[in-house]
Short mmCIF file of C-alpha atoms and ligand atoms in Angstrom, two decimals:
data_model
loop_
_atom_site.label_atom_id
_atom_site.label_comp_id
_atom_site.label_asym_id
_atom_site.label_seq_id
_atom_site.Cartn_x
_atom_site.Cartn_y
_atom_site.Cartn_z
CA MET A 280 102.87 111.74 116.90
CA ASP A 281 103.93 114.92 118.67
CA THR A 282 106.74 115.15 121.17
CA ILE A 283 105.69 114.82 124.81
CA TYR A 284 108.10 117.15 126.55
CA LEU A 285 108.51 116.39 130.25
CA ASP A 286 112.01 117.80 130.74
CA ASN A 287 111.22 121.38 131.68
CA ASN A 288 113.80 121.53 134.48
CA ALA A 289 116.43 121.09 131.76
CA THR A 290 114.99 123.83 129.60
CA THR A 291 111.61 125.18 128.52
CA ARG A 292 109.95 126.16 125.29
CA VAL A 293 110.13 129.92 124.61
CA ALA A 294 106.58 131.24 124.97
CA GLU A 295 105.08 132.57 121.73
CA GLU A 296 104.45 135.94 123.40
CA VAL A 297 108.11 136.09 124.46
CA PHE A 298 109.34 135.39 120.94
CA GLU A 299 107.01 138.05 119.48
CA GLU A 300 108.29 140.60 122.00
CA MET A 301 111.91 139.83 121.11
CA LYS A 302 111.68 139.82 117.31
CA PRO A 303 111.84 143.56 116.51
CA TYR A 304 114.98 143.91 118.62
CA PHE A 305 117.09 141.87 116.21
CA THR A 306 116.57 143.64 112.90
CA GLU A 307 114.51 146.77 113.54
CA TYR A 308 115.59 148.22 116.88
CA TYR A 309 119.14 146.95 116.96
CA GLY A 310 120.73 150.01 118.58
CA ASN A 311 123.10 149.87 121.52
CA PRO A 312 121.25 150.87 124.71
CA SER A 313 124.35 152.79 125.88
CA SER A 314 124.37 155.05 122.78
CA MET A 315 123.58 158.77 123.04
CA HIS A 316 121.18 158.78 120.08
CA THR A 317 117.45 158.23 120.24
CA PHE A 318 117.73 155.05 118.15
CA GLY A 319 119.79 153.32 120.84
CA GLY A 320 117.92 155.06 123.65
CA GLN A 321 114.62 153.45 122.72
CA VAL A 322 116.22 150.04 123.31
CA GLY A 323 117.41 151.31 126.69
CA GLY A 324 113.81 152.22 127.51
CA LYS A 325 112.66 148.73 126.64
CA LEU A 326 115.40 147.24 128.86
CA THR A 327 114.11 149.39 131.72
CA GLU A 328 110.67 147.90 131.18
CA ALA A 329 112.18 144.38 131.14
CA ARG A 330 113.95 145.08 134.43
CA GLU A 331 110.67 146.30 135.97
CA ARG A 332 108.88 143.14 134.83
CA CYS A 333 111.59 140.94 136.38
CA ALA A 334 111.48 142.99 139.60
CA SER A 335 107.71 142.60 139.78
CA LEU A 336 107.96 138.79 139.57
CA ILE A 337 110.40 138.54 142.47
CA GLY A 338 109.02 141.48 144.47
CA CYS A 339 112.07 143.75 144.55
CA ASP A 340 113.18 147.19 143.38
CA PRO A 341 114.39 147.25 139.72
CA SER A 342 117.71 148.75 140.90
CA GLU A 343 118.41 145.50 142.78
CA ILE A 344 118.48 143.52 139.52
CA THR A 345 121.59 143.04 137.38
CA PHE A 346 121.21 141.21 134.10
CA THR A 347 123.62 138.35 133.39
CA SER A 348 124.14 135.57 130.84
CA GLY A 349 122.14 133.07 132.91
CA GLY A 350 122.02 131.00 136.06
CA THR A 351 125.63 129.84 135.92
CA GLU A 352 127.05 133.36 135.68
CA SER A 353 124.75 134.62 138.44
CA ASP A 354 125.81 131.78 140.76
CA ASN A 355 129.51 132.16 139.96
CA TRP A 356 129.35 135.92 140.42
CA ALA A 357 127.51 135.76 143.74
CA ILE A 358 130.18 133.45 145.16
CA ARG A 359 133.25 135.24 143.78
CA GLY A 360 131.79 138.69 144.34
CA ILE A 361 131.04 138.14 148.04
CA LEU A 362 134.37 136.43 148.78
CA ALA A 363 136.21 139.32 147.10
CA ALA A 364 134.23 141.88 149.09
CA THR A 365 134.84 140.08 152.43
CA PRO A 366 138.57 139.14 152.34
CA ASN A 367 138.85 138.63 156.10
CA ARG A 368 136.35 135.79 156.22
CA ARG A 369 137.65 132.49 154.81
CA LYS A 370 134.79 130.05 155.15
CA LEU A 371 132.27 129.21 152.44
CA ILE A 372 129.25 127.02 153.14
CA THR A 373 127.09 125.21 150.59
CA SER A 374 125.17 121.92 150.34
CA ARG A 375 126.03 118.56 148.80
CA VAL A 376 123.08 118.73 146.40
CA GLU A 377 123.75 122.04 144.61
CA HIS A 378 123.82 122.42 140.85
CA PRO A 379 127.40 122.29 139.47
CA ALA A 380 127.15 126.07 138.80
CA VAL A 381 127.47 126.50 142.58
CA LEU A 382 129.23 123.33 143.69
CA THR A 383 132.08 123.45 141.19
CA MET A 384 132.74 127.12 141.87
CA CYS A 385 132.72 126.57 145.66
CA ARG A 386 135.08 123.59 145.39
CA SER A 387 137.42 125.60 143.16
CA MET A 388 137.92 128.08 146.02
CA ALA A 389 139.49 125.48 148.36
CA PRO A 390 142.97 125.64 146.76
CA HIS A 391 142.81 129.44 147.29
CA GLY A 392 142.78 129.02 151.05
CA TYR A 393 139.03 128.81 151.64
CA ASN A 394 137.46 126.36 154.03
CA VAL A 395 134.62 124.96 151.89
CA VAL A 396 131.93 123.10 153.83
CA GLU A 397 129.17 121.05 152.17
CA ILE A 398 126.10 120.49 154.35
CA ASP A 399 124.47 117.03 154.26
CA VAL A 400 120.89 116.14 153.38
CA ASP A 401 118.77 113.27 154.73
CA GLU A 402 117.15 110.45 152.77
CA LYS A 403 114.38 112.80 151.62
CA GLY A 404 116.86 115.42 150.48
CA ARG A 405 116.14 117.74 153.42
CA LEU A 406 119.01 119.94 154.59
CA ASP A 407 120.66 119.18 157.95
CA LEU A 408 119.91 122.50 159.68
CA ASP A 409 121.68 121.44 162.90
CA GLN A 410 124.91 120.87 160.97
CA LEU A 411 124.43 124.23 159.26
CA GLU A 412 123.95 125.98 162.58
CA LYS A 413 127.14 124.39 163.95
CA GLU A 414 129.19 125.29 160.89
CA VAL A 415 128.20 128.95 160.41
CA ASP A 416 130.61 131.09 162.40
CA GLU A 417 132.38 134.49 162.48
CA ASP A 418 134.76 133.29 159.74
CA THR A 419 131.93 132.51 157.30
CA ALA A 420 131.73 134.91 154.36
CA LEU A 421 128.92 133.28 152.44
CA VAL A 422 126.26 130.60 152.75
CA THR A 423 124.98 129.55 149.30
CA ILE A 424 122.14 127.04 149.24
CA MET A 425 119.59 126.48 146.50
CA TRP A 426 115.89 127.34 146.89
CA ALA A 427 114.67 124.21 145.11
CA ASN A 428 116.56 121.19 143.85
CA ASN A 429 116.59 120.65 140.08
CA GLU A 430 116.53 116.84 140.30
CA THR A 431 114.00 116.11 143.04
CA GLY A 432 112.17 119.45 143.30
CA THR A 433 112.73 119.49 147.09
CA ILE A 434 112.29 123.02 148.48
CA PHE A 435 114.72 124.26 151.12
CA PRO A 436 113.77 126.53 154.06
CA VAL A 437 115.66 129.51 152.63
CA GLU A 438 114.36 132.10 155.10
CA LYS A 439 115.52 129.98 158.05
CA ILE A 440 118.89 129.42 156.35
CA ALA A 441 119.27 133.20 155.79
CA GLU A 442 118.56 133.80 159.47
CA ILE A 443 121.23 131.29 160.52
CA ALA A 444 123.75 132.92 158.15
CA HIS A 445 122.94 136.42 159.38
CA ASN A 446 123.33 135.44 163.04
CA SER A 447 127.08 135.24 162.39
CA GLY A 448 127.22 138.17 159.98
CA ALA A 449 127.50 135.96 156.86
CA VAL A 450 125.81 136.79 153.55
CA PHE A 451 123.19 134.41 152.13
CA HIS A 452 122.85 133.62 148.41
CA THR A 453 120.27 131.26 146.94
CA ASP A 454 120.23 129.66 143.52
CA ALA A 455 116.52 130.13 142.73
CA VAL A 456 116.84 129.02 139.08
CA GLN A 457 114.26 126.24 139.56
CA ALA A 458 112.05 128.10 142.03
CA VAL A 459 111.28 131.40 140.31
CA GLY A 460 108.17 131.12 138.16
CA LYS A 461 107.06 127.90 139.86
CA ILE A 462 106.50 129.05 143.44
CA PRO A 463 105.88 132.57 144.81
CA VAL A 464 109.07 134.54 145.46
CA ASN A 465 108.88 137.93 147.15
CA MET A 466 112.12 139.62 148.11
CA ALA A 467 110.33 142.48 149.86
CA GLU A 468 109.21 140.02 152.53
CA SER A 469 112.44 138.04 152.56
CA ASN A 470 115.84 138.28 154.24
CA ILE A 471 117.76 136.67 151.36
CA ASP A 472 120.72 138.80 150.20
CA LEU A 473 121.38 137.46 146.70
CA LEU A 474 119.28 135.34 144.34
CA SER A 475 119.99 133.82 140.90
CA VAL A 476 117.42 133.49 138.10
CA SER A 477 117.74 131.94 134.62
CA GLY A 478 115.61 132.86 131.61
CA HIS A 479 115.39 129.49 129.86
CA LYS A 480 113.80 127.74 132.84
CA LEU A 481 110.72 129.97 132.72
CA HIS A 482 109.85 130.04 129.02
CA GLY A 483 112.36 132.77 128.24
CA PRO A 484 115.38 132.44 125.93
CA LYS A 485 118.65 130.71 126.78
CA GLY A 486 121.73 132.71 127.74
CA VAL A 487 120.00 135.37 129.85
CA GLY A 488 119.38 135.64 133.57
CA LEU A 489 119.75 137.96 136.49
CA LEU A 490 121.29 138.33 139.90
CA TYR A 491 119.22 140.03 142.57
CA VAL A 492 121.45 141.91 145.04
CA ARG A 493 119.73 143.40 148.07
CA LYS A 494 120.41 147.14 148.53
CA GLY A 495 123.43 147.62 150.79
CA VAL A 496 125.03 144.21 150.12
CA MET A 497 128.67 144.66 149.06
CA LEU A 498 129.46 142.64 145.92
CA ARG A 499 132.53 142.99 143.72
CA PRO A 500 132.00 142.89 139.92
CA PHE A 501 132.94 139.60 138.24
CA ILE A 502 132.93 140.56 134.55
CA LYS A 503 134.93 143.74 134.08
CA GLY A 504 135.01 146.16 131.17
CA GLY A 505 132.52 148.89 130.22
CA HIS A 506 130.01 150.68 132.43
CA GLN A 507 126.91 148.67 131.58
CA GLU A 508 124.49 147.61 134.32
CA SER A 509 125.48 150.60 136.49
CA GLY A 510 129.10 149.41 136.49
CA ARG A 511 128.19 146.08 138.09
CA ARG A 512 128.41 143.83 135.04
CA ALA A 513 130.30 144.82 131.91
CA GLY A 514 129.46 143.87 128.32
CA THR A 515 126.90 145.11 125.81
CA GLU A 516 123.55 143.76 126.92
CA ASN A 517 121.87 140.86 125.08
CA THR A 518 119.00 143.26 124.40
CA ALA A 519 116.56 140.98 122.57
CA GLY A 520 117.21 138.17 125.04
CA LEU A 521 116.70 140.37 128.08
CA ILE A 522 113.52 141.86 126.62
CA GLY A 523 112.40 138.23 126.23
CA LEU A 524 113.36 137.56 129.86
CA GLY A 525 111.22 140.50 130.98
CA LYS A 526 108.22 139.21 129.03
CA ALA A 527 108.77 135.68 130.38
CA CYS A 528 108.78 137.06 133.94
CA GLN A 529 105.55 138.94 133.28
CA LEU A 530 103.90 135.75 131.97
CA ALA A 531 105.30 133.69 134.87
CA GLU A 532 103.69 136.11 137.32
CA GLU A 533 100.35 135.69 135.54
CA ASN A 534 100.71 131.89 135.41
CA ILE A 535 101.91 131.11 138.91
CA ASP A 536 98.46 129.91 140.06
CA ARG A 537 98.14 127.64 137.02
CA GLU A 538 101.56 126.26 137.84
CA ASN A 539 100.47 125.40 141.39
CA ARG A 540 97.04 124.01 140.47
CA GLU A 541 96.99 122.57 136.95
CA VAL A 542 100.64 121.62 136.55
CA LYS A 543 100.69 120.17 140.07
CA ARG A 544 97.52 118.16 139.37
CA LEU A 545 99.05 116.66 136.21
CA ARG A 546 102.33 115.93 138.01
CA ASP A 547 100.42 114.17 140.81
CA LYS A 548 98.38 112.21 138.29
CA LEU A 549 101.52 111.07 136.47
CA GLU A 550 103.25 110.12 139.70
CA SER A 551 100.37 108.17 141.23
CA GLY A 552 99.56 106.53 137.87
CA LEU A 553 103.11 105.23 137.49
CA LEU A 554 103.50 104.15 141.10
CA GLU A 555 100.24 102.27 140.89
CA LYS A 556 101.15 100.40 137.72
CA CYS A 557 104.88 99.79 138.26
CA SER A 558 106.20 97.60 141.05
CA ASP A 559 109.43 98.43 142.94
CA ALA A 560 109.16 102.15 142.22
CA PHE A 561 109.33 105.08 144.62
CA VAL A 562 109.56 108.87 144.63
CA ASN A 563 112.84 110.58 145.52
CA GLY A 564 112.75 113.76 147.59
CA ASP A 565 110.41 115.43 150.05
CA SER A 566 106.91 114.99 148.62
CA SER A 567 105.45 117.45 151.11
CA LYS A 568 107.79 120.34 150.18
CA ARG A 569 108.32 120.09 146.49
CA LEU A 570 108.10 122.12 143.29
CA PRO A 571 104.66 121.62 141.70
CA ASN A 572 106.08 120.43 138.37
CA THR A 573 108.75 117.90 139.35
CA THR A 574 108.82 114.21 140.23
CA SER A 575 111.87 111.99 140.43
CA ILE A 576 110.92 108.32 140.43
CA SER A 577 113.30 105.40 140.95
CA PHE A 578 112.49 102.18 139.14
CA GLU A 579 114.60 99.59 140.88
CA TYR A 580 116.90 97.08 139.17
CA ILE A 581 116.99 98.76 135.74
CA GLU A 582 119.01 101.50 134.07
CA GLY A 583 117.60 105.01 133.66
CA GLU A 584 119.34 105.34 130.30
CA ALA A 585 117.59 102.25 128.99
CA ILE A 586 114.23 103.64 130.14
CA LEU A 587 114.95 106.97 128.42
CA LEU A 588 115.90 105.24 125.17
CA MET A 589 112.66 103.26 125.19
CA LEU A 590 110.63 106.38 126.00
CA ASP A 591 112.38 108.19 123.18
CA LYS A 592 110.74 105.78 120.73
CA TYR A 593 107.41 107.24 121.84
CA GLN A 594 108.88 110.77 121.60
CA ILE A 595 108.62 111.15 125.36
CA CYS A 596 111.37 113.39 126.77
CA ALA A 597 112.46 113.08 130.40
CA SER A 598 115.86 112.82 132.05
CA SER A 599 117.65 110.31 134.21
CA GLY A 600 119.25 110.67 137.60
CA SER A 601 122.39 108.94 136.58
CA ALA A 602 125.10 110.65 134.65
CA CYS A 603 125.98 107.92 132.14
CA THR A 604 125.11 110.23 129.26
CA SER A 605 127.85 112.58 130.37
CA GLY A 606 130.44 109.83 130.29
CA SER A 607 130.32 108.79 133.94
CA LEU A 608 128.73 105.64 135.29
CA GLU A 609 128.08 107.23 138.67
CA PRO A 610 124.52 108.03 139.69
CA SER A 611 123.78 111.70 140.32
CA HIS A 612 125.52 113.41 143.24
CA VAL A 613 122.07 114.49 144.52
CA LEU A 614 120.71 110.94 144.83
CA ARG A 615 124.02 109.74 146.27
CA ALA A 616 123.94 112.50 148.91
CA MET A 617 120.43 111.31 149.85
CA GLY A 618 121.71 107.75 150.25
CA VAL A 619 119.44 106.32 147.53
CA PRO A 620 120.67 102.72 146.97
CA PHE A 621 122.69 102.19 143.78
CA THR A 622 120.11 99.76 142.35
CA ALA A 623 117.46 102.49 142.60
CA ALA A 624 119.56 105.58 141.81
CA HIS A 625 120.60 104.06 138.48
CA GLY A 626 116.97 103.61 137.50
CA SER A 627 115.72 107.06 138.42
CA ILE A 628 113.80 109.22 135.99
CA ARG A 629 112.96 112.90 136.42
CA PHE A 630 109.77 114.18 134.87
CA SER A 631 109.37 117.96 134.92
CA LEU A 632 106.18 119.48 133.54
CA SER A 633 105.11 122.93 132.39
CA ILE A 634 101.89 124.81 131.69
CA TYR A 635 102.11 123.56 128.11
CA ASN A 636 101.57 119.90 129.04
CA LYS A 637 98.17 118.39 128.36
CA GLU A 638 96.14 115.72 130.10
CA GLU A 639 96.36 113.38 127.06
CA GLU A 640 100.15 113.48 127.23
CA ILE A 641 100.14 112.36 130.84
CA ASP A 642 97.64 109.60 130.02
CA LYS A 643 99.92 108.43 127.22
CA VAL A 644 102.96 108.19 129.52
CA ILE A 645 100.95 106.27 132.13
CA GLU A 646 99.88 103.90 129.35
CA VAL A 647 103.23 103.24 127.66
CA MET A 648 105.65 103.32 130.56
CA PRO A 649 104.60 100.32 132.70
CA PRO A 650 105.15 97.79 129.84
CA VAL A 651 108.53 99.46 129.17
CA ILE A 652 109.56 98.96 132.80
CA LYS A 653 108.31 95.37 132.78
CA ARG A 654 110.17 94.55 129.56
CA LEU A 655 113.43 96.05 130.83
CA ARG A 656 113.16 94.10 134.07
CA GLU A 657 112.71 90.89 132.09
CA LEU A 658 115.87 91.70 130.14
CA SER A 659 117.91 92.64 133.19
CA PRO A 660 119.65 89.71 134.93
CA PHE A 661 119.34 91.61 138.20
CA GLY A 662 115.66 92.31 137.59
CA ARG A 663 114.98 88.63 136.81
CA GLN A 664 116.34 87.64 140.20
CA GLN A 665 114.06 90.09 141.94
CA LYS A 666 110.82 89.65 140.02
N1 LIG B 160 121.10 126.25 138.91
C1 LIG B 160 120.16 125.30 138.76
C2 LIG B 160 119.44 124.79 139.97
C3 LIG B 160 119.86 124.79 137.49
O1 LIG B 160 118.93 123.84 137.37
C4 LIG B 160 120.58 125.30 136.38
C5 LIG B 160 120.33 124.75 135.02
O2 LIG B 160 120.14 123.56 134.85
C6 LIG B 160 121.53 126.30 136.58
C7 LIG B 160 121.77 126.75 137.85
C8 LIG B 160 122.32 126.88 135.44
O3 LIG B 160 121.55 127.83 134.74
P1 LIG B 160 121.94 128.27 133.24
O4 LIG B 160 121.65 127.09 132.37
O5 LIG B 160 121.07 129.44 132.94
O6 LIG B 160 123.39 128.64 133.26
#
């Protein structure tokens, strides 16, 4: 039996075309793109092409793209780089449901004299825009709020958020790691100042990403050293990886319609199939404004980890909304911020699909999962009381 991989928000398979594009840049064209000789220069040319492909996907000028080591670096840099460039403003605004790449960095700025504000979400994971409007003021350096949530897929009104930030002269950064490649993103028609992208979430390799910085936005470098990336980000480029990122962006642009039709159809089929066959189950997040590939479903009165272990026997990969695997018994900070009851948050499972998923795989999950849920409820003392 083949693996049924439904954990694409964690990471994706590198597309065959991406791997093929990368291969020669390990052993054949291994020159340094900063070298004076033609051998290195040809790699530089290929990096230029990669940058153009990335720019095309997000609708910006190639000069507005700086390559990084991934989503985490891009997020960290956006936050540190803006605060360093705006020393007179001491307020930093984010949301309670950010990825740790943003949230941990923001929180780490509090001991350095920053007023760090985390905006609430409602029970569907929607941002409290009134609270945001009240909090953004003349002291605010940066508002950083994700485009789409990695756990629930909920999409935030980023253009509206940018407008609120700009009304007080603050800069707006969005972590678009889960959005780019899944929904249309066009910076030419946007007022977002900075945007983070990660390669391994869109069928590119791990350890590469980019930060989009709108022309004219002042950002201090984060990684210092040589003059690579026009002096914005030091360090010899991960050439093969970035060439792979460029190819992945080109493919993502071609596949965006498939993502929003076929992947969405399969996601909806999976979701409705499971809700129909499993009692005491509900979807977390805003179903009306959601990534096409993601569903987070809470199965009440049982543990997400137990569900995942049972699914693993069928080689079905998903992830849970509680963090027990990482050594904590707390449910995820995202579900807690949404006020999902403990009994449901503990039993939440995130399925995230990709263009590589097939109808038969979804049928298989709809077939095997309801008996798994039933069995676990029979075993659970809490479940026995309820059912
Ligand atoms: N931001 C979001 C929303 C993510 O989902 C992730 C990865 O899970 C990251 C940032 C971090 O990206 P990377 O793994 O490329 O560092």
